[in-house]
CSV table of C-alpha atoms and ligand atoms in Angstrom, one decimal:
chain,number,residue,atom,x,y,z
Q,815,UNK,CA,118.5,159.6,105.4
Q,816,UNK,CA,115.0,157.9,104.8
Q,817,UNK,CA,113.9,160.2,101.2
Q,818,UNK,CA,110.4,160.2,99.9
Q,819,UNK,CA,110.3,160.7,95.7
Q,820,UNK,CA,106.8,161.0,94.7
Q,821,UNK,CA,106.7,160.1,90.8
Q,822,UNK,CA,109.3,157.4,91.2
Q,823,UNK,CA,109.1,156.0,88.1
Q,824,UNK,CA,109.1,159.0,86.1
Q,825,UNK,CA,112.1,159.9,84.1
Q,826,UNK,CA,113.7,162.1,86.3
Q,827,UNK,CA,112.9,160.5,89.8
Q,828,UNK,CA,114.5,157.4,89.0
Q,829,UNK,CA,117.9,158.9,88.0
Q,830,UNK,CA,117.7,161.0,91.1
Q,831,UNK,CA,116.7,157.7,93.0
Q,832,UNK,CA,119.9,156.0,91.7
Q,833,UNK,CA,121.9,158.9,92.7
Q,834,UNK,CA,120.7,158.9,96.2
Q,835,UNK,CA,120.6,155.3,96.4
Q,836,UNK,CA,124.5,155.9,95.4
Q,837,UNK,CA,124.8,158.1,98.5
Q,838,UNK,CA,123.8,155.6,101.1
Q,839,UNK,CA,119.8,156.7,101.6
Q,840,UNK,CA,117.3,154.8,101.8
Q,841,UNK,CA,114.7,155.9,99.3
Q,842,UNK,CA,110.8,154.9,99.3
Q,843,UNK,CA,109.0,156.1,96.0
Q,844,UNK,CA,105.3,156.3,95.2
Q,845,UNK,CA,104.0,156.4,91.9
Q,846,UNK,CA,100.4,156.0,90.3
Q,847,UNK,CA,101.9,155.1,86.1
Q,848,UNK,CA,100.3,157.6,84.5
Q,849,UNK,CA,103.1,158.6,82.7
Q,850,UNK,CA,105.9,156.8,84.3
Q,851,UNK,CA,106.7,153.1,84.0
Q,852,UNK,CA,107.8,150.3,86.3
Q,853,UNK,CA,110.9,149.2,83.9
Q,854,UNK,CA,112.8,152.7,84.8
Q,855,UNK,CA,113.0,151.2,88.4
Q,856,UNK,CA,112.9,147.6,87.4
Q,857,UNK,CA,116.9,147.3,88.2
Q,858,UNK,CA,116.0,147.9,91.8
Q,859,UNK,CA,114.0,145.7,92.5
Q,860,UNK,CA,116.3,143.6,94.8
Q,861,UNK,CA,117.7,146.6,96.6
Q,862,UNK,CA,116.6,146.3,100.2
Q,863,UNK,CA,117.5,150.1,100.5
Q,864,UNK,CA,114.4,150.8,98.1
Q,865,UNK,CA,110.8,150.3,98.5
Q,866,UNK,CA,108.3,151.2,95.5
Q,867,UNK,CA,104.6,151.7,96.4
Q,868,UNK,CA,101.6,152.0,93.3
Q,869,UNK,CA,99.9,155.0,94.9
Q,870,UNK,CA,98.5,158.5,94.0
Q,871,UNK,CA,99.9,161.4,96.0
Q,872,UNK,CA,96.8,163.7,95.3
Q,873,UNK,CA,95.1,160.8,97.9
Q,874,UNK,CA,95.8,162.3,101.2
Q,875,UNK,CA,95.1,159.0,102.7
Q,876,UNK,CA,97.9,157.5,101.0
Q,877,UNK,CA,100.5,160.0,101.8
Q,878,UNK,CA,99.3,159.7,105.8
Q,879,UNK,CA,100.0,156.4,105.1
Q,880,UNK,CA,104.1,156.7,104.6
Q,881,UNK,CA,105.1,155.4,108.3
Q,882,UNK,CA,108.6,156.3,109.7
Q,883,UNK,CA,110.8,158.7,109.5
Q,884,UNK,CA,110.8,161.3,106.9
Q,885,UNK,CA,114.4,163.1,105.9
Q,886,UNK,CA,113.2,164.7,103.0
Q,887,UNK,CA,110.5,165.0,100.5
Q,888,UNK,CA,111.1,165.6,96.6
Q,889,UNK,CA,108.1,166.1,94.6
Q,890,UNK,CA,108.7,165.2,91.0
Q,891,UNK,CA,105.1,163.5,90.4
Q,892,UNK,CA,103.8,165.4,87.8
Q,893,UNK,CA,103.0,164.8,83.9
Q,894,UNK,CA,105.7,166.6,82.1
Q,895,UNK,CA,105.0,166.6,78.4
Q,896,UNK,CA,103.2,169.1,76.3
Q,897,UNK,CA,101.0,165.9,75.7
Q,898,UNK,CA,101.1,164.0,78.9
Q,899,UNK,CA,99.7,167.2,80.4
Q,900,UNK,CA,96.8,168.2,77.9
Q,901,UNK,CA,96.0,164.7,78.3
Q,902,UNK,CA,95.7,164.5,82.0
Q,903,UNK,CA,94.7,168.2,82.7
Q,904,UNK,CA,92.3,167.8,85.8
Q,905,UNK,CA,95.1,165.5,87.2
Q,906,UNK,CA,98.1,168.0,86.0
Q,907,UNK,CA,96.4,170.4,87.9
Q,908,UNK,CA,95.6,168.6,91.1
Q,909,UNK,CA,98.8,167.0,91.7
Q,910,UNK,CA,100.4,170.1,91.3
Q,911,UNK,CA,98.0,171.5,94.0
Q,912,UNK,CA,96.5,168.7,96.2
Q,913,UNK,CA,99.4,166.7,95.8
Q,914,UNK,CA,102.0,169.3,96.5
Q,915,UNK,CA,100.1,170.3,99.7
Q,916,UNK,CA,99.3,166.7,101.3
Q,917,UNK,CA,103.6,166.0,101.0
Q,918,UNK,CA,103.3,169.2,102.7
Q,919,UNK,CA,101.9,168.6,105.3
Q,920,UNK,CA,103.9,165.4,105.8
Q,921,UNK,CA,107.2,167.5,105.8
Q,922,UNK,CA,105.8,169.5,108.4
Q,923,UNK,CA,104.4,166.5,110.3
Q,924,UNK,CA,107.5,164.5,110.5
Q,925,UNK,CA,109.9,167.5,110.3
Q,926,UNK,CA,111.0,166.7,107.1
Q,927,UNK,CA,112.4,168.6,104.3
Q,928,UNK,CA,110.4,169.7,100.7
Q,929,UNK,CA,111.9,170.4,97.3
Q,930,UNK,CA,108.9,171.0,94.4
Q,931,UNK,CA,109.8,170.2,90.8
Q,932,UNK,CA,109.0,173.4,89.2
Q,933,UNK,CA,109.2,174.3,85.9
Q,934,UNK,CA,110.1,176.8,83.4
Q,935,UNK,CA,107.0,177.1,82.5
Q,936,UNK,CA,106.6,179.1,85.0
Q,937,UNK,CA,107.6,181.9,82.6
Q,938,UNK,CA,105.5,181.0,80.1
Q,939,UNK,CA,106.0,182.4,76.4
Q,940,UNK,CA,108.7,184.8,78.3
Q,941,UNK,CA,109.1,188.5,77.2
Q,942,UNK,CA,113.0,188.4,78.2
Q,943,UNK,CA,115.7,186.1,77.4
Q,944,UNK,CA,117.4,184.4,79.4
Q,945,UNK,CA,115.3,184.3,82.2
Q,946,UNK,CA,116.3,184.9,85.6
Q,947,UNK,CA,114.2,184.0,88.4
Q,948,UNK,CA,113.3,187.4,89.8
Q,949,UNK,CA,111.3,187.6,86.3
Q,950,UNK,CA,107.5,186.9,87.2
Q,951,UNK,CA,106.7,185.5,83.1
Q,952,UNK,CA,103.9,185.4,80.2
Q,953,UNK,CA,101.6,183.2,81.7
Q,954,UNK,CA,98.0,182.4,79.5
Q,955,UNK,CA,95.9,181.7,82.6
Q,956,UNK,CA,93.3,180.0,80.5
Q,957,UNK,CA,95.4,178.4,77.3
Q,958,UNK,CA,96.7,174.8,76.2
Q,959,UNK,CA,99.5,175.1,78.8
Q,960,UNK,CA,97.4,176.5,81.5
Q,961,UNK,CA,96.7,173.1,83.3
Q,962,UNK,CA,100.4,172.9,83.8
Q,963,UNK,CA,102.0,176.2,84.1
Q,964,UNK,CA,99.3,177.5,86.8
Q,965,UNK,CA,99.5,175.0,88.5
Q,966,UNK,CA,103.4,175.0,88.6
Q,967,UNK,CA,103.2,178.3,89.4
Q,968,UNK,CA,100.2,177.6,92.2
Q,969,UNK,CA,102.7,174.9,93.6
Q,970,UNK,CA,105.2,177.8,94.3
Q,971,UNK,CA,102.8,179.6,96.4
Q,972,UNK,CA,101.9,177.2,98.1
Q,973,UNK,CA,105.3,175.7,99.0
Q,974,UNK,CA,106.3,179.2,100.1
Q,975,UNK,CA,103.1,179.5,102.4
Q,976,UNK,CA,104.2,176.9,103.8
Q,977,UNK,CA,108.0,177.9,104.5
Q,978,UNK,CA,106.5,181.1,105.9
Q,979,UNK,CA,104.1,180.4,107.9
Q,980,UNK,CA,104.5,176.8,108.9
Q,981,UNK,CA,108.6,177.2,109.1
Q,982,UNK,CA,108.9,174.1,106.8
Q,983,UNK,CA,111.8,173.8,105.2
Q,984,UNK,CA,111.4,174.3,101.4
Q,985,UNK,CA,112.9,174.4,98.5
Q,986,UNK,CA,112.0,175.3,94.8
Q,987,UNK,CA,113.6,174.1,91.9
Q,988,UNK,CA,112.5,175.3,88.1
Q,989,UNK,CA,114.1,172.9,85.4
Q,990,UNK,CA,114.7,173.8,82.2
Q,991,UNK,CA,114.2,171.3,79.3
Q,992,UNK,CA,116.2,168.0,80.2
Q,993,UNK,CA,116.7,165.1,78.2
Q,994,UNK,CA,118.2,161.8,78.7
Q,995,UNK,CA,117.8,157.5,78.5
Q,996,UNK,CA,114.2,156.7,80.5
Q,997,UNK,CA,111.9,159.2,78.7
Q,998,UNK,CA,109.0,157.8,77.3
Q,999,UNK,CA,109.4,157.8,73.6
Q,1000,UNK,CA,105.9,159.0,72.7
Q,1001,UNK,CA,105.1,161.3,74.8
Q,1002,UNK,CA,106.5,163.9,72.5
Q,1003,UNK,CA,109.1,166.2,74.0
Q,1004,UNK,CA,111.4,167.1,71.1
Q,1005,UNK,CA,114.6,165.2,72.2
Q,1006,UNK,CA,113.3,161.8,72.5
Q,1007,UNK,CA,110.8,161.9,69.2
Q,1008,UNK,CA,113.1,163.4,67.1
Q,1009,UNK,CA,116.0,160.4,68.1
Q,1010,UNK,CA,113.0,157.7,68.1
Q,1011,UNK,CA,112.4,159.1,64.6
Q,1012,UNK,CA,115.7,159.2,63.3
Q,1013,UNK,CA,116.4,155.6,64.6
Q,1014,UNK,CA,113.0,154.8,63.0
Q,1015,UNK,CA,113.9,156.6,59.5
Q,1016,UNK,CA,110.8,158.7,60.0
Q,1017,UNK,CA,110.3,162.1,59.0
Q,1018,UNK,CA,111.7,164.6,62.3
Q,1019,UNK,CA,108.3,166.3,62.6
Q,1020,UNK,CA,109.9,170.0,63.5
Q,1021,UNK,CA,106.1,172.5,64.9
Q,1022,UNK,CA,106.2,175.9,62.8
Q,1023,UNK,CA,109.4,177.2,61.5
Q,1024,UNK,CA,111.6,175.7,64.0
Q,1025,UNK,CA,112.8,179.0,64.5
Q,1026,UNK,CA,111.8,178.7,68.3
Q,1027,UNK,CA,114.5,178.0,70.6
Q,1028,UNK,CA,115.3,175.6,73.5
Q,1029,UNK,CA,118.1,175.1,76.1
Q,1030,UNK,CA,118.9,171.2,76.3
Q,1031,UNK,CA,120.5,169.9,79.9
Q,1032,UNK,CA,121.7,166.3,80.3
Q,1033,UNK,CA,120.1,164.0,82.8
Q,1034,UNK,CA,123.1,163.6,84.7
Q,1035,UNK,CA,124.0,167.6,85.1
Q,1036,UNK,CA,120.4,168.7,86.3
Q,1037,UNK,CA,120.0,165.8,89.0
Q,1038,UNK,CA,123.5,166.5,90.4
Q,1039,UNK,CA,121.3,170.3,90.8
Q,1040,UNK,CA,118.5,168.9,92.2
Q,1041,UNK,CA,120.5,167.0,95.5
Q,1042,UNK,CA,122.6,170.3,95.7
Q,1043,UNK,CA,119.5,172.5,95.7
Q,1044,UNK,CA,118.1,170.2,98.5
Q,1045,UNK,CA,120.9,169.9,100.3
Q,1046,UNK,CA,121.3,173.9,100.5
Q,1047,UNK,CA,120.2,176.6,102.5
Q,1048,UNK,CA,118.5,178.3,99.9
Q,1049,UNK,CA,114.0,178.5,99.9
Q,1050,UNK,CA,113.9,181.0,97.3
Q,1051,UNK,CA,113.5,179.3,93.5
Q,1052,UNK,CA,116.8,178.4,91.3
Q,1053,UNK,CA,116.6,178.3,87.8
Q,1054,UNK,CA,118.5,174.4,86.5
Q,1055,UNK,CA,119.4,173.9,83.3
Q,1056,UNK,CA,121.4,174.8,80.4
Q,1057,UNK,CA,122.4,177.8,79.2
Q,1058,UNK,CA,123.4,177.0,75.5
Q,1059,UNK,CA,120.9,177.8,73.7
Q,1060,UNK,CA,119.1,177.2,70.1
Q,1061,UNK,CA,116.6,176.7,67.6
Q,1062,UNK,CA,114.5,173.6,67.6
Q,1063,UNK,CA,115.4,173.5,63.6
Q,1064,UNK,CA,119.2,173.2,64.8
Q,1065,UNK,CA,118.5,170.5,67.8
Q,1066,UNK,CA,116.7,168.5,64.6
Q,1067,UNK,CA,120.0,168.7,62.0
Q,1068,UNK,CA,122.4,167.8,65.3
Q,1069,UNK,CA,120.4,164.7,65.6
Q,1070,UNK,CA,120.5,163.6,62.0
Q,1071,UNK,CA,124.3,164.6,62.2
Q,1072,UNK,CA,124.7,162.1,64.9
Q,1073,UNK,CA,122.6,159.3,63.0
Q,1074,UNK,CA,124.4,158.9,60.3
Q,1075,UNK,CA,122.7,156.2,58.8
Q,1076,UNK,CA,119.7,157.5,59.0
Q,1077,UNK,CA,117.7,157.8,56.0
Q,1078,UNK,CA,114.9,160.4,57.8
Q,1079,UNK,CA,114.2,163.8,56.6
Q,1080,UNK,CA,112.7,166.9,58.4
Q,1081,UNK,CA,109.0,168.2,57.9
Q,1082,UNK,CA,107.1,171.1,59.2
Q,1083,UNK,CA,103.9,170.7,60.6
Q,1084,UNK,CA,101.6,173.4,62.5
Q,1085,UNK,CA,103.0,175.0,65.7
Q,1086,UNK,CA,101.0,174.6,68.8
Q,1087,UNK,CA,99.2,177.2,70.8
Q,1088,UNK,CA,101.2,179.1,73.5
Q,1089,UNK,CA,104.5,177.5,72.3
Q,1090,UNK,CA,107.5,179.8,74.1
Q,1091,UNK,CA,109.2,181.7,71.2
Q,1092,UNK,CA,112.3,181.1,73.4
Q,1093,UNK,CA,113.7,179.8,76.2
Q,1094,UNK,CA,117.0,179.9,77.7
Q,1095,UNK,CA,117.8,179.8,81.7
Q,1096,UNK,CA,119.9,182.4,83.7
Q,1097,UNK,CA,122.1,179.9,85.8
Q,1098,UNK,CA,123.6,182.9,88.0
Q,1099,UNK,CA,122.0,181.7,91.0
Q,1100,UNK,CA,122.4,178.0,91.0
Q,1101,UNK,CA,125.6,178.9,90.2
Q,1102,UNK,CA,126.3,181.0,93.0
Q,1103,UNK,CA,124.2,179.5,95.2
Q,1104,UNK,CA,125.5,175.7,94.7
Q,1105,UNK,CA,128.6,175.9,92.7
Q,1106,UNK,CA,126.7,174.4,90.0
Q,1107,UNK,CA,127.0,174.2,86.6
Q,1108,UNK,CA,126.5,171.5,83.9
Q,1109,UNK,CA,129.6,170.1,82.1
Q,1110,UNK,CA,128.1,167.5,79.5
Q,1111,UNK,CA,128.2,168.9,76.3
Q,1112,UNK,CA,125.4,168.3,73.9
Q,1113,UNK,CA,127.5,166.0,71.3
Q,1114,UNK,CA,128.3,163.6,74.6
Q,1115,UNK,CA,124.8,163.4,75.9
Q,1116,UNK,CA,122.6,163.3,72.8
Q,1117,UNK,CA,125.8,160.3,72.2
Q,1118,UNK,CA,124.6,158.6,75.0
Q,1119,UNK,CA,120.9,158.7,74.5
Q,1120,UNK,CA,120.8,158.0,71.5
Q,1121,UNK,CA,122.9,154.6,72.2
Q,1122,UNK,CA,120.6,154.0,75.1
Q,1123,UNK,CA,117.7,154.3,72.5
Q,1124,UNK,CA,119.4,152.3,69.9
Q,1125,UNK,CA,119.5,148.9,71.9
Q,1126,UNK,CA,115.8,149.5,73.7
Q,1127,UNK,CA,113.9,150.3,70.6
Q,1128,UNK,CA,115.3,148.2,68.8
Q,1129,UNK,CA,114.2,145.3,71.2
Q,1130,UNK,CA,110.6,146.7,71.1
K,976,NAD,P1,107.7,161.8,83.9
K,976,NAD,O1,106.3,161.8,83.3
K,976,NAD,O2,108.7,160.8,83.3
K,976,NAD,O3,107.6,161.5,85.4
K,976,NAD,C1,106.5,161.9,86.2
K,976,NAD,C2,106.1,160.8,87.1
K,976,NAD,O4,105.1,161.2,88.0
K,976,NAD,C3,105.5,159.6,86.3
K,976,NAD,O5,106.2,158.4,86.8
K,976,NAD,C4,104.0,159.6,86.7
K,976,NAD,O6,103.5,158.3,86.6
K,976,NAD,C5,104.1,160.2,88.1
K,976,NAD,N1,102.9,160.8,88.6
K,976,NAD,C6,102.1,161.7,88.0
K,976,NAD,N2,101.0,162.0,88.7
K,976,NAD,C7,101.2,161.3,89.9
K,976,NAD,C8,100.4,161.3,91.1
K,976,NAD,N3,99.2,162.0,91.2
K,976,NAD,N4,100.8,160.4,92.0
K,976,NAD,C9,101.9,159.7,91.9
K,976,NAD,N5,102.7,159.7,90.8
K,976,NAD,C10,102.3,160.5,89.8
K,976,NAD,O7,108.3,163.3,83.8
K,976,NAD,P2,109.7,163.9,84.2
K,976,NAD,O8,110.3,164.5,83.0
K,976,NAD,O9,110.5,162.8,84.9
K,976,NAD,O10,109.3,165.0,85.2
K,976,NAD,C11,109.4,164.9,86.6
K,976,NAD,C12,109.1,166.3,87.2
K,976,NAD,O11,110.0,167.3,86.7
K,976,NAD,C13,107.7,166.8,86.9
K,976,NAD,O12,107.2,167.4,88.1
K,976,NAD,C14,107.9,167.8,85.8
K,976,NAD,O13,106.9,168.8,85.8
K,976,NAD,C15,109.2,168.4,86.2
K,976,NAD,N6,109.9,168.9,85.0
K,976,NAD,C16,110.6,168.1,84.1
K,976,NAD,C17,111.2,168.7,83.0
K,976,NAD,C18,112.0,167.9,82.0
K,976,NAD,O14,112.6,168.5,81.1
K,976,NAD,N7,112.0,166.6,82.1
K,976,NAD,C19,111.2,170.1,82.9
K,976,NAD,C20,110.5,170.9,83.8
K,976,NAD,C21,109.9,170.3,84.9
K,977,UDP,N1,108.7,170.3,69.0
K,977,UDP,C1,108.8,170.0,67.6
K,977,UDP,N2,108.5,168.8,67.2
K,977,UDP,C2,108.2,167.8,68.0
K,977,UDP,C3,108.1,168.0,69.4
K,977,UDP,C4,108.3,169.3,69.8
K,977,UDP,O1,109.2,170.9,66.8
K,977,UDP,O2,108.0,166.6,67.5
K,977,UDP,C5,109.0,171.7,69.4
K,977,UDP,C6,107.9,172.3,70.2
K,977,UDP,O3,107.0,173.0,69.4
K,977,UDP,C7,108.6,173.2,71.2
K,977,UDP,C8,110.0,172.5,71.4
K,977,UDP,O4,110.1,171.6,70.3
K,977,UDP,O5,108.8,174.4,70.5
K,977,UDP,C9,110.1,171.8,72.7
K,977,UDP,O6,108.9,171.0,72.9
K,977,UDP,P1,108.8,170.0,74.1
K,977,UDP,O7,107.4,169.3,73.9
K,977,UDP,O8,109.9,169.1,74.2
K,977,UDP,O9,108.8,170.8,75.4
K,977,UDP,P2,108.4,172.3,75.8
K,977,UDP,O10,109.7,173.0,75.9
K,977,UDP,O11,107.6,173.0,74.7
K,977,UDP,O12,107.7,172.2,77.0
């Protein structure tokens, strides 16, 4: 198949690129670098199976502009962090929106298929635990998150409009927190600045009490999701992630544990607004739906991050 990524050089796009690339497809990705960065594709760059193009998908003129065949769309363009998002709010929001509904249009022009990178955010600072995807969340319309999780949510509506009334073929994917080598070690997501700071025998900066709980899914597990969601039958959304669940205070000590030599300690500083209290995914469907499941445990991933992290910040 020829597969359109938008957000190519993202985190996740390019281990989903390598996995599709692994398959056979042919893959063309478009990326504008806000967040992403060229190095996460860099070992493609003499595979004639993959073409890379510096573009911004909220530019209908530049998403006209993909000639050929289309297969199938995934749209993964989208800052992701707490702080990529605040950041770039007016672009958060439009690429979520414009950009959603110009890739669209180009499924539906060239009979392609759509999957939207959705979020649990969608859910916002949820009032059940774990969330299932029939639950319709605590969404602040107008807080620090709002830029994101609206439009997340607006992307959903909009890709569904589009199922229903244009018979595109859609699907809708919300992923849970995922961590794994690629992600940009400042842009803050707990994972990766807690290992950069243990590496970096700086104090694990831990918001609030800690006492606020995520559910931490390997790179590997939630992209193997991703293709199985796309390749299903299924329009409706599917929750992808990992159940296990705990406290951010926890995540923190299992780090240290795994840096042995590390001389950092753990401070508290103030929580941000809107922070979810807790966060945990209801995998029923996905694994109904897909037969999926993830199977790396937390020990062998944040192992393999963490060596990943060892030889690349150490060459910065
Ligand atoms: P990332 O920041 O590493 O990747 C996003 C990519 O999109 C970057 O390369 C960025 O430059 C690109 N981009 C942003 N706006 C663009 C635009 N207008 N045109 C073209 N490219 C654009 O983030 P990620 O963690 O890989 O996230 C990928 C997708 O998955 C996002 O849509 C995000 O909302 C979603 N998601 C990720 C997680 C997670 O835990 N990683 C959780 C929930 C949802
Ligand atoms: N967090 C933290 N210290 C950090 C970064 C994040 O304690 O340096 C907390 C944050 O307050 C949140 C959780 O870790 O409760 C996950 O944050 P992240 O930015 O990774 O993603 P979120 O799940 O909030 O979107």
């Amino acid at each position: 198949m020829r597969i359109l990524i938008s957000g190519a050089a993202g985190f996740l796009a390019s281990h989903l690129t390598d996995l599709l690339l692994s398959q056979g497809h042919e893959v063309l990705g478009i990326d504008n670098f806000i967040t992403g960065k060229a190095e996460n594709v860099k070992h493609l760059e003499d595979n004639r199976k993959y073409k890379l193009v510096k573009g911004d998908v909220i530019d209908p003129t530049v998403v006209a502009a993909v000639d050929g065949p289309v297969d199938r769309i995934y749209h993964m363009a989208s800052p992701a962090s707490p702080i990529g998002y605040v950041k770039h709010q007016v672009l958060t929001m439009k690429v979520n929106s414009q950009g959603a509904w110009n890739l669209l249009e180009l499924a539906e022009a060239r009979k392609g298929r759509f999957l939207m990178a959705s979020t649990s955010e969608c859910y916002g600072d949820p009032l059940v635990n774990p969330q299932n995807e029939s639950y319709w969340g605590n969404v602040n319309s107008i807080g620090m998150r709002s830029m994101y999780d609206e439009a997340k949510r607006f992307s959903e509506a909009c890709t569904m409009a589009y199922h229903r009334e244009r018979n595109v073929a859609t699907r809708i994917i919300r992923i849970f927190n995922t961590y794994g080598p690629r992600m940009d070690p400042y842009d803050g997501r707990v994972v990766i600045s807690f290992i950069r700071q243990a590496l970096n025998n700086e104090p694990l900066t831990v918001f609030g009490d800690g006492k606020q709980t995520r559910s931490l899914c390997y790179v590997s597990d939630l992209i193997r999701g991703i293709n199985l969601t796309m390749e299903s039958d299924f329009v409706e959304p599917i929750n992808l992630g990992n159940p296990s669940e705990l406290t951010i205070l926890d995540i923190a000590k299992e780090i240290l544990a795994l840096i042995p030599e590390s001389k950092s300690t753990i401070t508290f500083q103030a929580m941000p607004p809107d922070d979810p209290k807790v966060r945990c995914p209801d995998i029923s469907r996905a694994k109904k739906i897909l037969g999926w499941e993830p199977v790396v445990t937390r020990r062998e991933g944040l192992g393999k991050m963490i060596e990943f992290y060892r030889e690349t910040l150490s060459k910065k």
